[in-house]
Structures are given as structure tokens and as C-alpha cells.
PDB file of C-alpha atoms in Angstrom:
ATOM      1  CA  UNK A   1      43.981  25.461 -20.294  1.00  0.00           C
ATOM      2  CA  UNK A   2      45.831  22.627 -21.514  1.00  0.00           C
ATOM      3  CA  UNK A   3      43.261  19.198 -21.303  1.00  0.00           C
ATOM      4  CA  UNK A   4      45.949  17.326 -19.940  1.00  0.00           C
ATOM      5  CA  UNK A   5      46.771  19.576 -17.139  1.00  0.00           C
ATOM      6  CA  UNK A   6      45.858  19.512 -13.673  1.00  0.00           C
ATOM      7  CA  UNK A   7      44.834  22.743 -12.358  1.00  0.00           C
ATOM      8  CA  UNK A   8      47.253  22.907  -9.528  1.00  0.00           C
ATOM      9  CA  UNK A   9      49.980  20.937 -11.386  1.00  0.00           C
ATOM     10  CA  UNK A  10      52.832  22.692 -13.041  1.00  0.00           C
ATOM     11  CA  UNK A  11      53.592  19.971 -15.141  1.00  0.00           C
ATOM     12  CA  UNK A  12      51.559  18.075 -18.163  1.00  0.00           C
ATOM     13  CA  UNK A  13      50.355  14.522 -18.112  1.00  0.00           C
ATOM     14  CA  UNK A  14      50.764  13.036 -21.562  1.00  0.00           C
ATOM     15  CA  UNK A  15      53.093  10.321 -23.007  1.00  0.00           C
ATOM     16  CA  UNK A  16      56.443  12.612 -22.956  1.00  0.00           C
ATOM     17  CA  UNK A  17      55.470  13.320 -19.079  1.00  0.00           C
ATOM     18  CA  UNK A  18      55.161   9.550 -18.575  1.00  0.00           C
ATOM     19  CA  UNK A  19      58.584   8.917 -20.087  1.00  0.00           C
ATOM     20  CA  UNK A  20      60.580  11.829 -18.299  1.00  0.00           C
ATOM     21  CA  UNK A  21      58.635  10.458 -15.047  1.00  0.00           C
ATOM     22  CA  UNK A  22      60.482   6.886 -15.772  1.00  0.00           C
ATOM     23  CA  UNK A  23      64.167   8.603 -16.597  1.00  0.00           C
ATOM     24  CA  UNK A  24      63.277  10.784 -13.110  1.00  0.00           C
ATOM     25  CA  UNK A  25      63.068   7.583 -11.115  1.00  0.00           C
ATOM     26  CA  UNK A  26      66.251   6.176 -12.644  1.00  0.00           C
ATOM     27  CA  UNK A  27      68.148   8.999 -11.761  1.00  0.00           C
ATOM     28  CA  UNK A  28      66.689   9.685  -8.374  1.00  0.00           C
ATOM     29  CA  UNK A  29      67.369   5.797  -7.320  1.00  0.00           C
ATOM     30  CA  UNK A  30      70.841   5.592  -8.836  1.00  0.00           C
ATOM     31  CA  UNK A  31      71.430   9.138  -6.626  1.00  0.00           C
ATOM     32  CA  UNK A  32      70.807   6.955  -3.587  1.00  0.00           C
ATOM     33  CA  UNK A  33      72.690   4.179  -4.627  1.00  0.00           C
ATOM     34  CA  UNK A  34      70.335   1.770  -6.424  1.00  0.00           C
ATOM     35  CA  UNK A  35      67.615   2.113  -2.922  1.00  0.00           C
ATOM     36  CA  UNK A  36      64.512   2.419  -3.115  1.00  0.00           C
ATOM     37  CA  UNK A  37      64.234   2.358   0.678  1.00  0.00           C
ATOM     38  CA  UNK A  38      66.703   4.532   2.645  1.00  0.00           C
ATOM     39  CA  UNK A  39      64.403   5.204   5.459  1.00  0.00           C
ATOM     40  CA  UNK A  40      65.770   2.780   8.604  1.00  0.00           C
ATOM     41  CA  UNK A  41      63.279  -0.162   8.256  1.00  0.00           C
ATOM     42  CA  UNK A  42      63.114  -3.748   7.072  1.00  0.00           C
ATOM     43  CA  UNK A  43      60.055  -5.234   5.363  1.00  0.00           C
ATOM     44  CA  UNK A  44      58.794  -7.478   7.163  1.00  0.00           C
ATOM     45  CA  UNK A  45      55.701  -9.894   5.812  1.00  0.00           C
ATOM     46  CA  UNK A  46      52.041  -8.481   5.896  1.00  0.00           C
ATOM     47  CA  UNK A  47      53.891  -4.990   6.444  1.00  0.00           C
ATOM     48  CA  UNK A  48      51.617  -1.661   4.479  1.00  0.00           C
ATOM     49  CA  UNK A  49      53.570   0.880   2.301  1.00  0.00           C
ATOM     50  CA  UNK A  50      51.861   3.896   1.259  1.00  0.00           C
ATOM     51  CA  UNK A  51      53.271   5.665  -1.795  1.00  0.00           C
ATOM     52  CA  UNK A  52      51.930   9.059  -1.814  1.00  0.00           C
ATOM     53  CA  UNK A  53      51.314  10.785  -5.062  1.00  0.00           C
ATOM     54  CA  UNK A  54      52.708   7.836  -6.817  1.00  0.00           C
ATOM     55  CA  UNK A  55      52.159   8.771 -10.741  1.00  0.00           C
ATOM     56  CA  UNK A  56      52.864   5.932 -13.217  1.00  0.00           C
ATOM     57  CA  UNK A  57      53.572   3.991 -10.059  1.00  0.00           C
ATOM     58  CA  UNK A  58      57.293   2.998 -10.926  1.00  0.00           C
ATOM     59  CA  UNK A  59      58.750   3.711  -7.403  1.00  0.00           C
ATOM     60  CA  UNK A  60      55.372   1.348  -5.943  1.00  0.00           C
ATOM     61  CA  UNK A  61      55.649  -1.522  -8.533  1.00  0.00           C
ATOM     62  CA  UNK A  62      59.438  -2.036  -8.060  1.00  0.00           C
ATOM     63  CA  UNK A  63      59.610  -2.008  -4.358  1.00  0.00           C
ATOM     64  CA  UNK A  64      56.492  -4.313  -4.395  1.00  0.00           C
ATOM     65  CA  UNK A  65      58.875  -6.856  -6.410  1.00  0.00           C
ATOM     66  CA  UNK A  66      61.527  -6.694  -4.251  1.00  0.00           C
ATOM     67  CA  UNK A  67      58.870  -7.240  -1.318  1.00  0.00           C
ATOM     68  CA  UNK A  68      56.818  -9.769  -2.283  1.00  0.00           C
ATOM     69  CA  UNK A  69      55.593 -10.192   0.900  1.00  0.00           C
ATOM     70  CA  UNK A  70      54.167  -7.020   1.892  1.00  0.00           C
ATOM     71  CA  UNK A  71      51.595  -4.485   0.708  1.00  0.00           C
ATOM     72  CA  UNK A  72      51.009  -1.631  -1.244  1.00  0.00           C
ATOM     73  CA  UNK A  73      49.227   1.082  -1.999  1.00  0.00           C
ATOM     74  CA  UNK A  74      49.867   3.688  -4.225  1.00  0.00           C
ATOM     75  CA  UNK A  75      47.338   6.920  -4.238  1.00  0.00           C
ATOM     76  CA  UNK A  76      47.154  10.019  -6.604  1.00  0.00           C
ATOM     77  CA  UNK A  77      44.468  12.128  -7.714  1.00  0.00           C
ATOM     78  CA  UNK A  78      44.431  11.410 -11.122  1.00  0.00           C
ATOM     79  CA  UNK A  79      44.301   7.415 -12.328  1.00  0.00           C
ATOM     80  CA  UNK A  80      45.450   7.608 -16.196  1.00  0.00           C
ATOM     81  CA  UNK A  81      48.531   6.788 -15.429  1.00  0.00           C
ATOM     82  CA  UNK A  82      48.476   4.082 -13.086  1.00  0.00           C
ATOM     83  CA  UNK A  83      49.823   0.422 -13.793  1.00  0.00           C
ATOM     84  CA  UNK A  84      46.762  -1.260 -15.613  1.00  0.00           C
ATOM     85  CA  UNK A  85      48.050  -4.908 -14.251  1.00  0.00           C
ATOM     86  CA  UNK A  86      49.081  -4.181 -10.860  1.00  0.00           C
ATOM     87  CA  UNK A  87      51.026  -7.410  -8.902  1.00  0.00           C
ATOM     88  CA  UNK A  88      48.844  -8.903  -6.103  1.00  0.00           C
ATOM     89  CA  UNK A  89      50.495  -7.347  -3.616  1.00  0.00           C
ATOM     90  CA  UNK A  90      50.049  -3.813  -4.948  1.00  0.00           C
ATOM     91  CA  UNK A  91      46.645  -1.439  -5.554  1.00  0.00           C
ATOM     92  CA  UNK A  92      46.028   1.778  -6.907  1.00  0.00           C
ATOM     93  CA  UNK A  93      43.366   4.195  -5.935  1.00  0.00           C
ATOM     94  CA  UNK A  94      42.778   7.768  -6.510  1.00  0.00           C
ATOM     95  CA  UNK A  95      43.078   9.449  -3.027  1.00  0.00           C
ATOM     96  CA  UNK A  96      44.179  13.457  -1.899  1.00  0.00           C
ATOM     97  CA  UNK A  97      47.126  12.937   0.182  1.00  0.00           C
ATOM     98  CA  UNK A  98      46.161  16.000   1.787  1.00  0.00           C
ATOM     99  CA  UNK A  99      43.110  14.396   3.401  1.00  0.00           C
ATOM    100  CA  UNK A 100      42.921  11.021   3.654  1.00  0.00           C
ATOM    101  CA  UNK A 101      40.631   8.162   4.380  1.00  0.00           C
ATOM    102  CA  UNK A 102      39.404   8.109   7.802  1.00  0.00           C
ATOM    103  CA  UNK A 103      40.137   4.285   8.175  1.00  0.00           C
ATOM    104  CA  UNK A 104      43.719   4.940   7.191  1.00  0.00           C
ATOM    105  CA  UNK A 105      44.443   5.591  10.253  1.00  0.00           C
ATOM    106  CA  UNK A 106      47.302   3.692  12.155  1.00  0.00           C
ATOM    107  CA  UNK A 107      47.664   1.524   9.303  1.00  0.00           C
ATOM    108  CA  UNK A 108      50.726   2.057   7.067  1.00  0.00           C
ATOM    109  CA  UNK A 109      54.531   1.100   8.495  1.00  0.00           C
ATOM    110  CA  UNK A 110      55.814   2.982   5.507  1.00  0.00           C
ATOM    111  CA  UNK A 111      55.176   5.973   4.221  1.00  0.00           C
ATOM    112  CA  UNK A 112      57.073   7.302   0.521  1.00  0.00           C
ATOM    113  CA  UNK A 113      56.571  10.648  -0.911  1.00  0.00           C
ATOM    114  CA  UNK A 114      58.505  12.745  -3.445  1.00  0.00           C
ATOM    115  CA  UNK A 115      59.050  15.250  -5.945  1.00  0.00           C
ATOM    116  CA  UNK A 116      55.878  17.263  -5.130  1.00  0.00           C
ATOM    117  CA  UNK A 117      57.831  20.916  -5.223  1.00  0.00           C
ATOM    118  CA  UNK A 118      55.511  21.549  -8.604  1.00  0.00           C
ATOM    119  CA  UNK A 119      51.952  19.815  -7.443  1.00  0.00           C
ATOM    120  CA  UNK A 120      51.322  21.181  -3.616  1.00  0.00           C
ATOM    121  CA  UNK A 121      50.276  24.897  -2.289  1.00  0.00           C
ATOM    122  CA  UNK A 122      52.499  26.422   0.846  1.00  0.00           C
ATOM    123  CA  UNK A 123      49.462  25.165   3.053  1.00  0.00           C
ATOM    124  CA  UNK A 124      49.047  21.841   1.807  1.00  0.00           C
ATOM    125  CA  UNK A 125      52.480  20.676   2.722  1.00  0.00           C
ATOM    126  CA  UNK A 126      51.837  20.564   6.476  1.00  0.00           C
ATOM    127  CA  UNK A 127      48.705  19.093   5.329  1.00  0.00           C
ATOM    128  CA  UNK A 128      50.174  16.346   3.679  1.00  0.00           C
ATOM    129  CA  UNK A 129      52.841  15.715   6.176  1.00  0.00           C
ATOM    130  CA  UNK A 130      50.380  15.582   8.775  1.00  0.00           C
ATOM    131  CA  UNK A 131      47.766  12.796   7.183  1.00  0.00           C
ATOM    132  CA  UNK A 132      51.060  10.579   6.522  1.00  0.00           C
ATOM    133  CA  UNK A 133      51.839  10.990  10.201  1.00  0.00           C
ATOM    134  CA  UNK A 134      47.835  10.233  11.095  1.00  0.00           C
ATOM    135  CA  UNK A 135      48.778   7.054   8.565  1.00  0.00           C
ATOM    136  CA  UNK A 136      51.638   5.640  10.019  1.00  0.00           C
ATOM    137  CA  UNK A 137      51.207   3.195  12.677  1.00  0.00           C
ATOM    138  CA  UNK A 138      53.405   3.673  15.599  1.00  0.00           C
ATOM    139  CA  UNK A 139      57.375   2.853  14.915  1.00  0.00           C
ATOM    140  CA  UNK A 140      56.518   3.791  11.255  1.00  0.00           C
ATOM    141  CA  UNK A 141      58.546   5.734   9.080  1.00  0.00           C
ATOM    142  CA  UNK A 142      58.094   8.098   6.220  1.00  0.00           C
ATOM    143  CA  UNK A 143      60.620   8.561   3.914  1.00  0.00           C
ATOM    144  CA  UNK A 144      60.118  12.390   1.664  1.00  0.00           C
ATOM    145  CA  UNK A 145      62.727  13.140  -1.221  1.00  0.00           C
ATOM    146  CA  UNK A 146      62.182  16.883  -2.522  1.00  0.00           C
ATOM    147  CA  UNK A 147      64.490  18.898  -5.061  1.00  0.00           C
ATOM    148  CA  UNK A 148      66.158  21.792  -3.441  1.00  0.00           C
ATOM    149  CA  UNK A 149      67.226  25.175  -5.407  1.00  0.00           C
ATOM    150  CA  UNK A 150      70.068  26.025  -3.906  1.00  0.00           C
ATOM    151  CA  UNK A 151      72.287  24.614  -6.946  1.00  0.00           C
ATOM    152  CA  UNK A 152      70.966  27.801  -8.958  1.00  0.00           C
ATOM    153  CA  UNK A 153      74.278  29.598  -8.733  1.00  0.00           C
ATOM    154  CA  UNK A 154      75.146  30.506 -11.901  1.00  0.00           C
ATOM    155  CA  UNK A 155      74.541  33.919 -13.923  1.00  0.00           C
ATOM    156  CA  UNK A 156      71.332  31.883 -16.167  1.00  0.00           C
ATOM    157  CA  UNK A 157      70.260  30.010 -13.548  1.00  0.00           C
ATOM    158  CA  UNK A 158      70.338  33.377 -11.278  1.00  0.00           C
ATOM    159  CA  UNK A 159      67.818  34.603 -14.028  1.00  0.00           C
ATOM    160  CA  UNK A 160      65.285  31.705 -14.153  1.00  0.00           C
ATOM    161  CA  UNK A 161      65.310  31.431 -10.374  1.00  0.00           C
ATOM    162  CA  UNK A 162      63.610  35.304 -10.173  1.00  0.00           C
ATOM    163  CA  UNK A 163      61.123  33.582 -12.173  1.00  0.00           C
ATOM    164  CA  UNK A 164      61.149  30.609 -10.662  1.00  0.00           C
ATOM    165  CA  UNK A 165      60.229  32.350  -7.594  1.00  0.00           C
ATOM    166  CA  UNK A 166      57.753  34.895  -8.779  1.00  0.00           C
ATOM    167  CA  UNK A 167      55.544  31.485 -10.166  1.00  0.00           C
ATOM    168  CA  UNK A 168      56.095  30.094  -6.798  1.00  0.00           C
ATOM    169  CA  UNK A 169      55.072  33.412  -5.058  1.00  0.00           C
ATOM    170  CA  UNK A 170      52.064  34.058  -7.446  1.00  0.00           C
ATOM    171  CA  UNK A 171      50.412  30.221  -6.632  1.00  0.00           C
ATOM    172  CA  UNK A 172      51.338  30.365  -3.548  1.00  0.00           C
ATOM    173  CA  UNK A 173      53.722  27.446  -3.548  1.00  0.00           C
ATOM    174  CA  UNK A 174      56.989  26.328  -1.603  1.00  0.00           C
ATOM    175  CA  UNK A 175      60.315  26.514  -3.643  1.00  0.00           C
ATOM    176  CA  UNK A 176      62.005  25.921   0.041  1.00  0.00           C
ATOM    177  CA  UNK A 177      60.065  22.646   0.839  1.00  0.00           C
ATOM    178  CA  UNK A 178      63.116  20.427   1.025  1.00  0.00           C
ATOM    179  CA  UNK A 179      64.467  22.758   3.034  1.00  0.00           C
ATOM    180  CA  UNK A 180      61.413  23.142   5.549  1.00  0.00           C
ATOM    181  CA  UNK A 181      60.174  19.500   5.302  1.00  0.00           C
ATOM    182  CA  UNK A 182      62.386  18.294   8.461  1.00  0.00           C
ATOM    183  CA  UNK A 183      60.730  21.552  10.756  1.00  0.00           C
ATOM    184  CA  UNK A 184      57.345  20.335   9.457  1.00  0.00           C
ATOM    185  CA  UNK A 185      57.825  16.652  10.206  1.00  0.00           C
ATOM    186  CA  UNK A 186      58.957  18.203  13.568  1.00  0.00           C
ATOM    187  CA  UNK A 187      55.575  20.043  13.915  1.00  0.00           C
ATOM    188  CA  UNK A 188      53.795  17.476  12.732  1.00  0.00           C
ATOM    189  CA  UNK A 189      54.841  14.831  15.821  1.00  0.00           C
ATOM    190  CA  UNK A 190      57.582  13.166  13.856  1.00  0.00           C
ATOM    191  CA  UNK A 191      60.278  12.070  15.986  1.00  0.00           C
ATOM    192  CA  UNK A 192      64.295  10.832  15.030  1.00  0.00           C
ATOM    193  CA  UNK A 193      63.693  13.301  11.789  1.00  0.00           C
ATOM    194  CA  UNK A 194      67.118  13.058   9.937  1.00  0.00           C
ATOM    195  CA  UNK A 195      67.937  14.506   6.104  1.00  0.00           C
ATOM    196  CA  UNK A 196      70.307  13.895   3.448  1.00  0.00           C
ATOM    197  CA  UNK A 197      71.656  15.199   0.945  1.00  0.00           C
ATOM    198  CA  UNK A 198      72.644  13.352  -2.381  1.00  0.00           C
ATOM    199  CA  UNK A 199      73.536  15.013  -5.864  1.00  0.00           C
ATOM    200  CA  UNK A 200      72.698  14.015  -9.369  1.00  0.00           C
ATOM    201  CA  UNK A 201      75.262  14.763 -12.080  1.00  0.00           C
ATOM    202  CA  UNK A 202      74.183  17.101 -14.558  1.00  0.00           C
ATOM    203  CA  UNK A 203      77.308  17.965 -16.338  1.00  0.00           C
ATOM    204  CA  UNK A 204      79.678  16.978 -19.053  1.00  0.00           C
ATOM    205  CA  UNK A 205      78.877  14.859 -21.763  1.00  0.00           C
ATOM    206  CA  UNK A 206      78.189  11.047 -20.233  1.00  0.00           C
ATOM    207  CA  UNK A 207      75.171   9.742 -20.967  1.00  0.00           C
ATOM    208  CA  UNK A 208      74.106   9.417 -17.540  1.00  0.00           C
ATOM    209  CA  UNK A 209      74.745  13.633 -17.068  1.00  0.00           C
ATOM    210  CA  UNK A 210      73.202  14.209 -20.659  1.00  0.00           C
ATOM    211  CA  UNK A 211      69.771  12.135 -19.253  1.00  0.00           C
ATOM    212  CA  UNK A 212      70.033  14.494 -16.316  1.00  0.00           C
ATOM    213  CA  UNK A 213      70.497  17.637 -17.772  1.00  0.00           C
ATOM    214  CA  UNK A 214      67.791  17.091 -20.113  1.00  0.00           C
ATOM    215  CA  UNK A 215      65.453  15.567 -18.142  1.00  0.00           C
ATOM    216  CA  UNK A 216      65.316  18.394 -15.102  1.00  0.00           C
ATOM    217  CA  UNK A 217      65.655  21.653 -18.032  1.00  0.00           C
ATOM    218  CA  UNK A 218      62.643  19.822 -19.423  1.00  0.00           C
ATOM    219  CA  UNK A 219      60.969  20.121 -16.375  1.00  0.00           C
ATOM    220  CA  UNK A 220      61.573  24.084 -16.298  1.00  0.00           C
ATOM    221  CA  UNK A 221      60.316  24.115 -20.015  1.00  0.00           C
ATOM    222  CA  UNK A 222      57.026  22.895 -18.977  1.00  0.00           C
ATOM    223  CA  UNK A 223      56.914  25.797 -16.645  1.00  0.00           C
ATOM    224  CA  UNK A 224      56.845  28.162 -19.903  1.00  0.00           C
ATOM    225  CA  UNK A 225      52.725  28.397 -20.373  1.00  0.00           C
ATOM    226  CA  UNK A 226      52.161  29.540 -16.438  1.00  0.00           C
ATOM    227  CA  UNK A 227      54.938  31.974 -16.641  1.00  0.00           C
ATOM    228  CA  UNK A 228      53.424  33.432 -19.700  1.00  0.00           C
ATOM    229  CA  UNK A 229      49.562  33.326 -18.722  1.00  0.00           C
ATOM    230  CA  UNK A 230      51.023  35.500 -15.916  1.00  0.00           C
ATOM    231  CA  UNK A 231      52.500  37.746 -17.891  1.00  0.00           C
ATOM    232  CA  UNK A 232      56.014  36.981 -17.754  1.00  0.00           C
ATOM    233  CA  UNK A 233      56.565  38.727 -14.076  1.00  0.00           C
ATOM    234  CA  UNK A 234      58.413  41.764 -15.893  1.00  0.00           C
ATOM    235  CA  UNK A 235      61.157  39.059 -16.200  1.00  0.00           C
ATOM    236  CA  UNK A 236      60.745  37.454 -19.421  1.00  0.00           C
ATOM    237  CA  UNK A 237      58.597  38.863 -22.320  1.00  0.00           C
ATOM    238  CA  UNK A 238      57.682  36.155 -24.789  1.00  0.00           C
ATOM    239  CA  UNK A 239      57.857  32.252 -25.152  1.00  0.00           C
ATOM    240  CA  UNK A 240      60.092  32.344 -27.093  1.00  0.00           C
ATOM    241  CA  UNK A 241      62.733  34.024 -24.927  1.00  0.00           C
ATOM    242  CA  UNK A 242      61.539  31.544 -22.171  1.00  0.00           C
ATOM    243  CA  UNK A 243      62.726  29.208 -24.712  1.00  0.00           C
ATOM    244  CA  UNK A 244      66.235  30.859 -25.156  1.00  0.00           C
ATOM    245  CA  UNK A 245      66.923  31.181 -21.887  1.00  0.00           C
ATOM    246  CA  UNK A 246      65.880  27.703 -20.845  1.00  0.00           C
ATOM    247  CA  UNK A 247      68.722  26.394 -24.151  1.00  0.00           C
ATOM    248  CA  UNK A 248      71.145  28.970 -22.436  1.00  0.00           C
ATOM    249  CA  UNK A 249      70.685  27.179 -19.094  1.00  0.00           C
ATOM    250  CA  UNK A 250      71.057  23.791 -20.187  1.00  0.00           C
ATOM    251  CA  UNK A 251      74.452  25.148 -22.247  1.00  0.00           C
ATOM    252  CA  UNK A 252      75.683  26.567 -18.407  1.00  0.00           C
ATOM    253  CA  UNK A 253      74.578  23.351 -16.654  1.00  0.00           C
ATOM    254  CA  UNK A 254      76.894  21.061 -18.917  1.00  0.00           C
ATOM    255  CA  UNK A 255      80.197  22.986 -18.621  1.00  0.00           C
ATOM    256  CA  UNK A 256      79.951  22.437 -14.631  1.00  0.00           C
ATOM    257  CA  UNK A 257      78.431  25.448 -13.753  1.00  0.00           C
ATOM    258  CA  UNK A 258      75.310  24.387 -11.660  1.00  0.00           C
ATOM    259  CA  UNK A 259      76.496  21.230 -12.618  1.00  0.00           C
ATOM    260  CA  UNK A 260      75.052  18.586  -9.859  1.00  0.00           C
ATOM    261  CA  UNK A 261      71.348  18.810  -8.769  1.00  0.00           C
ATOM    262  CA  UNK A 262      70.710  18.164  -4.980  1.00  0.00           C
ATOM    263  CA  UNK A 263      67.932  16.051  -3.572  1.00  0.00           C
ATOM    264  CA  UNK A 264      67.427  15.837   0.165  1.00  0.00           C
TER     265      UNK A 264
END
């Protein structure tokens, strides 16, 4: 196995990772019109933000600067990519958002999560959602932004969802979590759960669409070396047609086929 792979994470962490994490971020903020906040809550001083599974930290280091006044915390299980000059009112520490500290409890008004369709198991997720909801202190909100699949309409993207879904099946992981995250927040004591939907602009030739389009194929093309340590599912045979068919899908997504990529 790849050294700079997580066990349980789909994706790599190396410099390219790093980079596509940063375009991600762009795209998912411009998406919801330039917020990084959409849940219904102002900052107020001494306030506590957790950012759950927060990477290179982008989405915790900007909000921090436009919040000077309040604090945050941004947890993941691996540290190499964390900010190595964090502002004062930000720290980073390597927590599992699936069970966190004890003293947590009651303590965050904010909770941030997304883009975990590749890193958490089918039984994690009400794992997860539950700690944030332990977190939160009363009046808190969480705010989760997940990827749904539904877009995956056209004739390629019909063939890389049936493996899509057969790597999802075979780890035991949740390709409908955007759609089940609002029942879960339900289950999990949430109350005034509300979802929306925003698309991101995959096709034609802008810049903006090519960043997209390249950006989320290259997320499927990391997906290449589980797919073929599993044998290809019967679905596809070698790399190399993985390859093909991931060129073939990127070709489909610009002429507006599959052409805008929902978040919720």
C-alpha cells in the first residue's frame, strides 16, 4: 500500500492532494456564494468552531480571519498537512471525529464538516454526527456539505457509477450520505435540520468549469488502485481501461452531459 495513504482513505495525501484540496475549497465556497458560513448563526466574540476533518485547514484558517474574535479548532487524524503557523485564534490537533474528547462536551457553537463521502465507513457516519451533536453546546449549529451522485446520468458516468458502487459496497461505505445526512442529524437529536442544494459547473470550456471538471475526475482517478486491488468488480479489467474510461468521462462531462455537480 501506497506510504502516503490512509488505510480507510480513498484518496492520497501528497503535494498534488494538497493542491486539488485548495482548488476543492474554491469551488465549494464560490458554489455557496463566496460563504464560508451558511448555517443560521453570527459569530459572536469568545464563540468555539469545530472544523471536523479539516485537512490542510483552508476552510479553518479563512473563517478564523474573518472572525478574529472567536476560536478554532480544527481536528483530523493525520497532522502533515496542517497549517505550520496557525493565527492565535486557531489550533490544530489530531483527533477521530468519530470519538471525541470527553471534555468536548457542550463546548463548540459551531460545528463544520465536509466532503467525507471517500474517508468514513456506513457506521461511522452516525458516529460522527452524533459526537458533533455531544459537541455542540445548546443553540449550536452544525453545518455538513457532502457530494451527492445523483448527477451520474450519462451513458460513462452510468458505467463508473457500477463501480463506484461496488467500491462503496465492498468497504462498506455510504455513496448516499448526502442524501441520508438530514435522517441522521434527525436520529441523532438535531432539531430545525434543513438542506440545500447548490451546483458546481463542470461544463464547457471557462476556466472556472475546466478547474471543476478536472479537479472532481481527478478525484475518481485516485480511486483507480482500490478498484484494481479488488479486482476490477467484473467491471473494468486493467488500469489502464480505468484510465480510458475516466478521459471518456471527463470528454461527456464538458459537452453538458453530467455537466453541474451537486453539493447539499
Amino acid at each position: 500500500m501506497d506510504a502516503s495513504r490512509h488505510p480507510d482513505y480513498l484518496l492520497t495525501y501528497d503535494a498534488a492532494e494538497v493542491q486539488r484540496l485548495q482548488l476543492q475549497h474554491n469551488m465549494i465556497i464560490r458554489a455557496f456564494g463566496g460563504h464560508l458560513i451558511v448555517a443560521s448563526i453570527e459569530l459572536s466574540p469568545g464563540m468555539n468552531v469545530l472544523d471536523s476533518a479539516a485537512g490542510t485547514g483552508v476552510w479553518t484558517l479563512q473563517a478564523a480571519a474573518q472572525h478574529p474574535n472567536a476560536k478554532f479548532s480544527g481536528i483530523d487524524i493525520e497532522s502533515r498537512d496542517f497549517p505550520i503557523s496557525p493565527p492565535s485564534n486557531a489550533r490544530f490537533l489530531v483527533e477521530d471525529i468519530t470519538a471525541l474528547p470527553e471534555e468536548w462536551f457542550d463546548t463548540f457553537d459551531l460545528v463544520h464538516q465536509r466532503l467525507l463521502i471517500a474517508a468514513l465507513r456506513a457506521e461511522e457516519w452516525p458516529q460522527a454526527i452524533a459526537e458533533a451533536h455531544r459537541a455542540l453546546r445548546l443553540g449550536g449549529w452544525a453545518q455538513f456539505v457532502e457530494c451527492s451522485t445523483l448527477w451520474l446520468r450519462g451513458p460513462i458516468a452510468r458505467c463508473f457509477l457500477e463501480i463506484y458502487r461496488a467500491l462503496y459496497n465492498s468497504r462498506n461505505m455510504l455513496l448516499t450520505c448526502a442524501e441520508d445526512i438530514p435522517q441522521m442529524l434527525e436520529d441523532a437529536g438535531f432539531r430545525n435540520v434543513r438542506s440545500e442544494r447548490v451546483y458546481i459547473e463542470m461544463a464547457g470550456t471557462t476556466p472556472e468549469a475546466t478547474a471543476a471538471r478536472t479537479t472532481i475526475v481527478g478525484v475518481y482517478r485516485q480511486f483507480k488502485d482500490a478498484i484494481m486491488q479488488a479486482g476490477g468488480f467484473g467491471l473494468v479489467e486493467s488500469g489502464e481501461e480505468y484510465d480510458a474510461l475516466m478521459s471518456e468521462l471527463e470528454k461527456e462531462i464538458k459537452t453538458g452531459i453530467d455537466g453541474t455537480y451537486p453539493l447539499e
